[in-house]
Each structure stands twice: as C-alpha cells, then as structure tokens.
PDB file of C-alpha atoms in Angstrom:
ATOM      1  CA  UNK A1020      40.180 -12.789 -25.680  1.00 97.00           C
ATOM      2  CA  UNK A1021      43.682 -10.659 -25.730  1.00 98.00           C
ATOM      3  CA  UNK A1022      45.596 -10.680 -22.219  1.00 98.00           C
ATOM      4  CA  UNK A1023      43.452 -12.330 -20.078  1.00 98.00           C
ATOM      5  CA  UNK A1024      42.244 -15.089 -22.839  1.00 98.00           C
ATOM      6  CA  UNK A1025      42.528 -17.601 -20.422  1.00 98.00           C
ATOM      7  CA  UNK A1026      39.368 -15.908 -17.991  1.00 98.00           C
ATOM      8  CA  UNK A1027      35.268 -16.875 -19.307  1.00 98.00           C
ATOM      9  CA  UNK A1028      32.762 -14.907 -19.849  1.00 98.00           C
ATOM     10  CA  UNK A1029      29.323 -16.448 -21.145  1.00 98.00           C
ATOM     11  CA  UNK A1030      26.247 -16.093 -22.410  1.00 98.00           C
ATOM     12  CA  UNK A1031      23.373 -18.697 -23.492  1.00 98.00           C
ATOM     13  CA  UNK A1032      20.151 -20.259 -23.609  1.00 98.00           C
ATOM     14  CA  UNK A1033      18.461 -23.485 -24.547  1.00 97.00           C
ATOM     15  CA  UNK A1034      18.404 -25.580 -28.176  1.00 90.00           C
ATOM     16  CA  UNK A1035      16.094 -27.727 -27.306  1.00 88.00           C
ATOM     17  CA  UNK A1036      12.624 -27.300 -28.317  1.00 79.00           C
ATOM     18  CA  UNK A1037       8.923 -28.132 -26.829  1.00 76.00           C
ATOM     19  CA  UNK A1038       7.448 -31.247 -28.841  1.00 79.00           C
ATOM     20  CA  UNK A1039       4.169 -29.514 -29.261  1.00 87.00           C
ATOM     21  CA  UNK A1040       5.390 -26.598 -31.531  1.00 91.00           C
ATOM     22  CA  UNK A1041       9.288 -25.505 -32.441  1.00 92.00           C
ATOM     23  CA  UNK A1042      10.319 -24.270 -29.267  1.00 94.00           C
ATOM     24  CA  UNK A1043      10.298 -20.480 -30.971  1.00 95.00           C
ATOM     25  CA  UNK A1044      10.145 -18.658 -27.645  1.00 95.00           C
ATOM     26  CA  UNK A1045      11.550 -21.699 -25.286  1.00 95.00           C
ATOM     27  CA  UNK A1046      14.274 -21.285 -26.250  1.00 95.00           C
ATOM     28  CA  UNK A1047      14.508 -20.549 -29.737  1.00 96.00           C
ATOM     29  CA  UNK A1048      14.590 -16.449 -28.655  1.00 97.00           C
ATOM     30  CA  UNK A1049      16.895 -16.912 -26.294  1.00 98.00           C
ATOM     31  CA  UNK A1050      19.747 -19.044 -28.149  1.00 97.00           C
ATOM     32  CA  UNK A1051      19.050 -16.454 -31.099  1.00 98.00           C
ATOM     33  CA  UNK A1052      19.846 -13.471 -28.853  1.00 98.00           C
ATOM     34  CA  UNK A1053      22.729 -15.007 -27.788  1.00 98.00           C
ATOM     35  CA  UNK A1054      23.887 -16.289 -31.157  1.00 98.00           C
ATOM     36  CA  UNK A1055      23.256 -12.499 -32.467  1.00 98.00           C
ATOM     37  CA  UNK A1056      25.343 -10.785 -29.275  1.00 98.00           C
ATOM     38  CA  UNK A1057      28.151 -12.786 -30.177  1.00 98.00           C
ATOM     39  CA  UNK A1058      27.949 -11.472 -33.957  1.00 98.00           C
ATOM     40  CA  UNK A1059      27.825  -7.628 -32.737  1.00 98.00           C
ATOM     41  CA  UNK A1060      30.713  -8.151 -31.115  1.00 98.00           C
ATOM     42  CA  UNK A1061      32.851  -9.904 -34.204  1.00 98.00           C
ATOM     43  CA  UNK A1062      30.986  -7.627 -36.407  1.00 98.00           C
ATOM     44  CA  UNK A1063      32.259  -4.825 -34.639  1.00 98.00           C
ATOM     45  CA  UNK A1064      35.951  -5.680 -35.132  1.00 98.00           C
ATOM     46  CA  UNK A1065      35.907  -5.420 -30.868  1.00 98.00           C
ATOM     47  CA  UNK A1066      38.907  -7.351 -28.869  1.00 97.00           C
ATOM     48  CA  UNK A1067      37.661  -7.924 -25.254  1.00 98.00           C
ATOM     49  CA  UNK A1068      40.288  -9.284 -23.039  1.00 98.00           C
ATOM     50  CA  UNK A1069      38.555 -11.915 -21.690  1.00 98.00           C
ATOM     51  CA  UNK A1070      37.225 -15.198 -23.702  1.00 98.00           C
ATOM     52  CA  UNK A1071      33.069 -14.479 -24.935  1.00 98.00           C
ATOM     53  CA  UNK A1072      31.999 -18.037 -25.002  1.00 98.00           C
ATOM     54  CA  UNK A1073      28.275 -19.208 -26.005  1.00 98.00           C
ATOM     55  CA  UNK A1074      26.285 -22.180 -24.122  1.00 98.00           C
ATOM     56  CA  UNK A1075      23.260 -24.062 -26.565  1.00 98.00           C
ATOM     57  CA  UNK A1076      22.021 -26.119 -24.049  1.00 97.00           C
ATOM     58  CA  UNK A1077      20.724 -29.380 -24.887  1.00 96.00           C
ATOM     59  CA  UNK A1078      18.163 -31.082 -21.925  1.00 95.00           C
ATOM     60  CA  UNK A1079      16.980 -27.759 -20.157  1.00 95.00           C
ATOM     61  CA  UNK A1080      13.911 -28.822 -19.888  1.00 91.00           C
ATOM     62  CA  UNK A1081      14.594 -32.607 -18.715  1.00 93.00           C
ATOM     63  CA  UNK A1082      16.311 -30.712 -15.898  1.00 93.00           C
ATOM     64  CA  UNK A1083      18.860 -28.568 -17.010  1.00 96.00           C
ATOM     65  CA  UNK A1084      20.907 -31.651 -18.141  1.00 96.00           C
ATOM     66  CA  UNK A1085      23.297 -29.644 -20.785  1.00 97.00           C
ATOM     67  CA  UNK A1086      24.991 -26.880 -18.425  1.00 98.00           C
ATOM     68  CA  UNK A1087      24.821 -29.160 -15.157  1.00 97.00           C
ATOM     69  CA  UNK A1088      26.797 -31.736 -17.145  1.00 97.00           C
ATOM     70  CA  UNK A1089      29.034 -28.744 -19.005  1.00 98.00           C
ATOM     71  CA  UNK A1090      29.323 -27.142 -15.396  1.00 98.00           C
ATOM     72  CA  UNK A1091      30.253 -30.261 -13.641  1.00 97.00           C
ATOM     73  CA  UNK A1092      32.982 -31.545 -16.745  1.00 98.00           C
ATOM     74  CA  UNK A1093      34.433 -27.818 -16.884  1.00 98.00           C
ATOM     75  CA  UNK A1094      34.123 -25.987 -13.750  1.00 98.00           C
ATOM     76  CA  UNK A1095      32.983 -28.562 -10.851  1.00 97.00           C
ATOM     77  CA  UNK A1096      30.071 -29.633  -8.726  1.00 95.00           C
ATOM     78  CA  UNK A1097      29.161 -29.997  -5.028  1.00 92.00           C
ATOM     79  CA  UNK A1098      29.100 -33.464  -3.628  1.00 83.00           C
ATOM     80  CA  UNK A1099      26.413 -35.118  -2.545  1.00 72.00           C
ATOM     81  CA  UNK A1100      25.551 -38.285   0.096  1.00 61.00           C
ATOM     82  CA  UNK A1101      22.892 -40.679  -1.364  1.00 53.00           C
ATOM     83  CA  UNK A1102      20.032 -39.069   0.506  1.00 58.00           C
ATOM     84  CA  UNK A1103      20.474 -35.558  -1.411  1.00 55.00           C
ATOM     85  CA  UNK A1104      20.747 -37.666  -4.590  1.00 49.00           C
ATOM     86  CA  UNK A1105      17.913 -39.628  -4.164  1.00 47.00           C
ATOM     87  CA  UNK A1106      16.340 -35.961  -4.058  1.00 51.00           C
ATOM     88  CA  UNK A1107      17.874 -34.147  -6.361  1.00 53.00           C
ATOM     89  CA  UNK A1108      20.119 -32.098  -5.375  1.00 61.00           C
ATOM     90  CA  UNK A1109      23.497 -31.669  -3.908  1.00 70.00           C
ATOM     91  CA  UNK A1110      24.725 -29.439  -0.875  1.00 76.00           C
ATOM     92  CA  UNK A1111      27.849 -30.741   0.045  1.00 84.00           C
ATOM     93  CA  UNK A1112      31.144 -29.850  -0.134  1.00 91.00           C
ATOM     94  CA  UNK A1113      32.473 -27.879  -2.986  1.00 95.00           C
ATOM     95  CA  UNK A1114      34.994 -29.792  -5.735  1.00 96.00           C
ATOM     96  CA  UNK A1115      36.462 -27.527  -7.972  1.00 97.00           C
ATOM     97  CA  UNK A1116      38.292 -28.093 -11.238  1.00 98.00           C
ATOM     98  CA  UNK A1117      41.330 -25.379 -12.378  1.00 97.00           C
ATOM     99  CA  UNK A1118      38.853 -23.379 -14.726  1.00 98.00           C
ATOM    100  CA  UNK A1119      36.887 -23.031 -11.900  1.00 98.00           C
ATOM    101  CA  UNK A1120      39.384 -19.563 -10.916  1.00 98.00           C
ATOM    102  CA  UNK A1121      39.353 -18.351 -14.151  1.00 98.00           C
ATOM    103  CA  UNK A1122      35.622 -17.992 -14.867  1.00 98.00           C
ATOM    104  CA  UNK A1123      33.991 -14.489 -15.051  1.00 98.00           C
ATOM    105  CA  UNK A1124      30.100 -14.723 -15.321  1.00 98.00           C
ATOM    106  CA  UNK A1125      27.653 -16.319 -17.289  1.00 98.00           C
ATOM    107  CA  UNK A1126      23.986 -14.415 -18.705  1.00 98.00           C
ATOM    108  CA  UNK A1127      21.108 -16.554 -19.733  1.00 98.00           C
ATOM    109  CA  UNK A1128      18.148 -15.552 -21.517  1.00 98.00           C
ATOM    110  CA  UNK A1129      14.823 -17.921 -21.237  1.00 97.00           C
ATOM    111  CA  UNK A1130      11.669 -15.932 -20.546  1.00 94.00           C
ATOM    112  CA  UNK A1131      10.527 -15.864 -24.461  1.00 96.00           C
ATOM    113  CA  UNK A1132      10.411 -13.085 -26.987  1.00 97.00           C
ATOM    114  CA  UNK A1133       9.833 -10.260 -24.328  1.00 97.00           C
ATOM    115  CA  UNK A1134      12.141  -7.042 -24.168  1.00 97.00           C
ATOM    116  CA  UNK A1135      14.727  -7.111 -21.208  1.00 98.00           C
ATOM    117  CA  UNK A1136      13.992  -5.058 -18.209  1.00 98.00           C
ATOM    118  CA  UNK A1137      16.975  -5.943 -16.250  1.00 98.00           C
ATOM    119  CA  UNK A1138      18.355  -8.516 -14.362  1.00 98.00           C
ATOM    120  CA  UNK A1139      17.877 -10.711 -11.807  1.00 98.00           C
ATOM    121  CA  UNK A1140      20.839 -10.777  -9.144  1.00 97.00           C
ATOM    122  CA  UNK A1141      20.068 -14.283  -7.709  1.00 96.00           C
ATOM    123  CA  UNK A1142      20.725 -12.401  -4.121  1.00 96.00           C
ATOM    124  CA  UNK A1143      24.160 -12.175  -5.555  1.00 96.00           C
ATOM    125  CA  UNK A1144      24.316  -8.108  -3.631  1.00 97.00           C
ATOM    126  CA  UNK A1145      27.878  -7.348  -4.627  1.00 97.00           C
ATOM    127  CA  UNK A1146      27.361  -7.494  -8.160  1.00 98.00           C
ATOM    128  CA  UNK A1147      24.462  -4.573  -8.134  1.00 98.00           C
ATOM    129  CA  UNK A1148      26.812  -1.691  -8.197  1.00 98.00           C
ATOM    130  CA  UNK A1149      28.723  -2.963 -11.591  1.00 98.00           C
ATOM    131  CA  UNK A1150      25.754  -4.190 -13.108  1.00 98.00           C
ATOM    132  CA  UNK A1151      24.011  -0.599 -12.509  1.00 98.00           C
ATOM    133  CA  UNK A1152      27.022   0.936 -14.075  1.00 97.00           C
ATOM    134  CA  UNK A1153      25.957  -1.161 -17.699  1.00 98.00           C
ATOM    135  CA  UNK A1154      22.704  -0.616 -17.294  1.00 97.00           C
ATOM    136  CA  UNK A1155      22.741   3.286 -16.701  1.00 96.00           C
ATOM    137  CA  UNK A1156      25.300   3.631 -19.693  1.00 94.00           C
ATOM    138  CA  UNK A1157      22.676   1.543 -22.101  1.00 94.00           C
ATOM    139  CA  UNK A1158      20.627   4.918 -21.070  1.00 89.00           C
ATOM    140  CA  UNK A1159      17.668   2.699 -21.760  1.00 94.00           C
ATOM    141  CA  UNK A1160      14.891   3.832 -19.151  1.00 95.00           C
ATOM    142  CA  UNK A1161      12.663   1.070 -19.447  1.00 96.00           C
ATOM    143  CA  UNK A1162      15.285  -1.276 -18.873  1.00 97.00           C
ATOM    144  CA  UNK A1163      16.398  -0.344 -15.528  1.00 98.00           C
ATOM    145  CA  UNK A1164      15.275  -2.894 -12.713  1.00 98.00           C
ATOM    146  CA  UNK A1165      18.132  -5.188 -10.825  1.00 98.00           C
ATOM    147  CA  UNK A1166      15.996  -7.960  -8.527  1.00 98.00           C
ATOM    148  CA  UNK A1167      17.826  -9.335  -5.591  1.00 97.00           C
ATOM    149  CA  UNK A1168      15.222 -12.227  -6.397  1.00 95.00           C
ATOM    150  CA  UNK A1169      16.357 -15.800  -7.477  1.00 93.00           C
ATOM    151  CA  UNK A1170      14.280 -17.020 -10.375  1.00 94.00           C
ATOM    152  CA  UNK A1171      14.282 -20.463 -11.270  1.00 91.00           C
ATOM    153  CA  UNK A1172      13.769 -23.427 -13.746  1.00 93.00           C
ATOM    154  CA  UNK A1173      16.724 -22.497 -16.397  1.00 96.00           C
ATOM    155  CA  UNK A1174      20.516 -22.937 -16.949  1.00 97.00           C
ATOM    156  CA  UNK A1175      21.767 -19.946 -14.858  1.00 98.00           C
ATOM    157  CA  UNK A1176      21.089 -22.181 -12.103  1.00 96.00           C
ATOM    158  CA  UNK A1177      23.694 -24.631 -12.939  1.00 97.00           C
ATOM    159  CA  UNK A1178      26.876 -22.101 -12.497  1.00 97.00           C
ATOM    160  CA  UNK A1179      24.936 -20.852  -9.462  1.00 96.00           C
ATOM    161  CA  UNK A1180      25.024 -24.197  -7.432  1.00 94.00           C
ATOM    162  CA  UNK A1181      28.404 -24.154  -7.508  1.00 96.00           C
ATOM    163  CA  UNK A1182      29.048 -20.739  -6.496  1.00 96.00           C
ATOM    164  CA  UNK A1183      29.491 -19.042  -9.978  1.00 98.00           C
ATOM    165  CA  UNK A1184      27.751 -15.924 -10.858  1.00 98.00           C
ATOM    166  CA  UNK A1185      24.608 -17.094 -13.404  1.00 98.00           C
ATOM    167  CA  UNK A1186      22.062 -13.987 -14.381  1.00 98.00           C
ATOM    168  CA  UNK A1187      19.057 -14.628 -15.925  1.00 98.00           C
ATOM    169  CA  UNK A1188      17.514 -11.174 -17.608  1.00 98.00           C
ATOM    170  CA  UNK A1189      14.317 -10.231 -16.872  1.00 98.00           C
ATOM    171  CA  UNK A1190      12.063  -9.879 -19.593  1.00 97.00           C
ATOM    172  CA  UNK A1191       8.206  -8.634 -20.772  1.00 97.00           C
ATOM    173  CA  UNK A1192       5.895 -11.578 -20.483  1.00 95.00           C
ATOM    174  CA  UNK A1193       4.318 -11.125 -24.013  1.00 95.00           C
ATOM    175  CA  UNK A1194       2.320 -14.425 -24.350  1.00 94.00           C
ATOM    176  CA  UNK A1195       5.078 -16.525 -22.506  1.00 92.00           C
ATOM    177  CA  UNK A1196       2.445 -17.985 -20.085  1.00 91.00           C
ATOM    178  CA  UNK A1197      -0.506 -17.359 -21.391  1.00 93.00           C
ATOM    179  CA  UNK A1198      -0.128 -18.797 -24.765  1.00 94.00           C
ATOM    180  CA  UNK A1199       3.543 -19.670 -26.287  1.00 94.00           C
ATOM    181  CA  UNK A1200       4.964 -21.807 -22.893  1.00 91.00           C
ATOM    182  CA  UNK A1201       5.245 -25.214 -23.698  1.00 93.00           C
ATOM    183  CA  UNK A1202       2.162 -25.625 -25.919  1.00 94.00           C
ATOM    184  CA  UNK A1203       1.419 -25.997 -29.534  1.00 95.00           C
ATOM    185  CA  UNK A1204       1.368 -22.414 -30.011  1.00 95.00           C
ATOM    186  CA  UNK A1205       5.334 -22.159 -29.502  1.00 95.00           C
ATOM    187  CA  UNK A1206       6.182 -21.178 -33.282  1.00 95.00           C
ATOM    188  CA  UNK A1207       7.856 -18.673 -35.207  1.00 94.00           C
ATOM    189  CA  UNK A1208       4.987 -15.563 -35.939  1.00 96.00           C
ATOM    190  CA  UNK A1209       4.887 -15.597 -31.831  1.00 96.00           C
ATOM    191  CA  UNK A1210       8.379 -13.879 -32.025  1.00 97.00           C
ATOM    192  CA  UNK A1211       8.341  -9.988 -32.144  1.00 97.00           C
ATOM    193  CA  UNK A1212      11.495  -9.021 -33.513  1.00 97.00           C
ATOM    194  CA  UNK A1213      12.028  -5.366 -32.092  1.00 97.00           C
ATOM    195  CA  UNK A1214      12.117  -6.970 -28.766  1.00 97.00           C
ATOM    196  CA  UNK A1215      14.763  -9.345 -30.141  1.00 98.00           C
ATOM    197  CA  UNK A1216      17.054  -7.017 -31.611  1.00 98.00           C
ATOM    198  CA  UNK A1217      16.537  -4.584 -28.268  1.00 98.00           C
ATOM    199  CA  UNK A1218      17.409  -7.835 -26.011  1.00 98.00           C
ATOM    200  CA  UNK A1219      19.883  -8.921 -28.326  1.00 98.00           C
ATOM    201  CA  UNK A1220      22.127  -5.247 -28.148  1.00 98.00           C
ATOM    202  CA  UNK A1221      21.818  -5.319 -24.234  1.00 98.00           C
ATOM    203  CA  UNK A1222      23.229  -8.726 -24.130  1.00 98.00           C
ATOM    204  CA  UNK A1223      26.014  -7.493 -26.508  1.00 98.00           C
ATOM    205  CA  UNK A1224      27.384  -4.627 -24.261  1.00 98.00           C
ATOM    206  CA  UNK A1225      26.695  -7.048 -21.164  1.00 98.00           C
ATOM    207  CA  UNK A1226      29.251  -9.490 -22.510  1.00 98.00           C
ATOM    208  CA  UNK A1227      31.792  -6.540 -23.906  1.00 98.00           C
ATOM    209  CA  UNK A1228      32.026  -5.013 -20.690  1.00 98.00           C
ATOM    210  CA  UNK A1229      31.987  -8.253 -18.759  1.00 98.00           C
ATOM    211  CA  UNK A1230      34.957  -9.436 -20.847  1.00 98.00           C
TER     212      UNK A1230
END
C-alpha cells in the first residue's frame, strides 16, 4: 500500500488438498485465482493505497483451522463459556486486537473451477451498493448477481464471526458436486481455464478497488 499501508485488504482460498485426488478444484482453483489477482496487480505497475494481502489456508477442511487461527492471532475472536466450546462455536463477547480497526475486507474463492457470477453478501446489506458499483463497471452481464444469502463451510466465515466483512464469490457449479468435490476425481484436466482467467480478472479489480 501507499498512504493508508497500514489498512488490509485480502483475498484467498485453501492449500490444502482432498487425499483422494490433488485437491485441483478444492482448493487448488481458488488459491490459483488468488495467487494470479495478486500478479495482475504487480504486473500492472498499480499502487493501491491500502495493503493487498493473500491467505493459503492450511486446515479448511478440518474446520477452517488456518484463517480461524490467523483471524484469532491477528484480528481477534469472540469468547466463549465451556458449553459453546464443547459445541463449537463461540458467541460471546467480542475481543479485539489493534489490527482489528485497520482491516478492510477479505474475498474468498472455494466453489471449484466455475466462472464467478457474483457475490454472496453474507446479509452484510450495506455493502450492496459499493459492491454493485464493481460489478456494473466489470460490464460483465453474466456476472451480475449480489445474494443477501450466507453460504457456508469455507474461510470467509472466519473474519465473519468476528464481525469482519468475508465474501465468498459465487461461482458455476461445473462438476463441483457431481464429480470433482472431495473424491478421486479432484485433479488437474477437471480445471477449465477460461473460467479461471475470467474469475481470476474479477478478483483483480475486486481487490484494486477495495484497496
């Protein structure tokens, strides 16, 4: 970043892979993209003010254990009585570290090889309006939609807990279920690579104007 170096913006996806093939599509895609979005921007010669930083999350799929524990070292986490641990989870009051102020956003990308549609707003309403802006200026019409939904099961959800904006893009299926999702069918030639570079350029212009 230039002036305002010291504020986050972030983009990721998962490292780890699915024992059964390479993890090509969870979440080899989606650390790729990220990886690549990162390079358009420092290929470009651009200077956003804020800080781009990438998260390669290690344990997503042991239960997000790589951005909880980044999120909870960096940023903070809510406290929790023994009952909600015992469960899971944690509801309680909010603890908050001093980088906790001076993060931006964070985009993840974890639905496999698929195009991006949009994005997912996590019921987060106030961020529809800026988020429309990007989106009409990509002048993409296929990629268009912003969901109020929350979807689940990926790292997004770690910044959300504790109150910071996490997007997760919505994306084409292709195969994700039916075939590539945590089977032995998970490998490279599932990978279409128009979708990635397509997915890859939207993240790029998500994190420039972000930062």
């Amino acid at each position: 970043g230039t002036d305002l170096k010291d504020e986050i913006v972030m983009v990721g996806g998962h490292f780890d892979s699915w024992h059964a093939g390479t993890g090509a599509t969870d979440d080899g895609t989606g650390s790729a993209a990220s990886m690549e979005a990162v390079r358009i921007i420092k290929t470009l010669g651009l200077k956003p003010r804020r800080t781009i930083r990438i998260g390669l999350w290690g344990g997503e799929e042991q239960g997000l254990l790589g951005s909880r524990g980044y999120v909870k070292d960096t940023y903070g986490e809510r406290q929790a009585d023994m009952m909600q641990m015992m469960m899971g989870g944690a509801t309680g009051p909010l603890k908050t570290k001093p980088e906790y102020d001076k993060f931006s956003v964070y985009f993840n990308h974890d639905n496999g090889t698929g195009k991006v549609r949009g994005v997912y707003l996590q019921g987060n309403e106030e961020a529809r309006g800026v988020l429309r802006q990007w989106l009409a200026a990509i002048n993409d019409p296929t990629a268009q939609t912003l969901s109020l939904s929350n979807t689940g099961g990926t790292d997004h959800l770690a910044f959300d807990a504790i109150g910071l904006p996490g997007f997760q893009f919505i994306q084409d299926p292709i195969e994700y279920d039916s075939r590539t999702h945590h089977s032995n069918m998970d490998t490279y030639e599932r990978v279409q690579a128009d979708d990635m570079k397509q997915a890859s350029t939207i993240m790029a212009i998500f994190l420039y104007n972000a930062a």
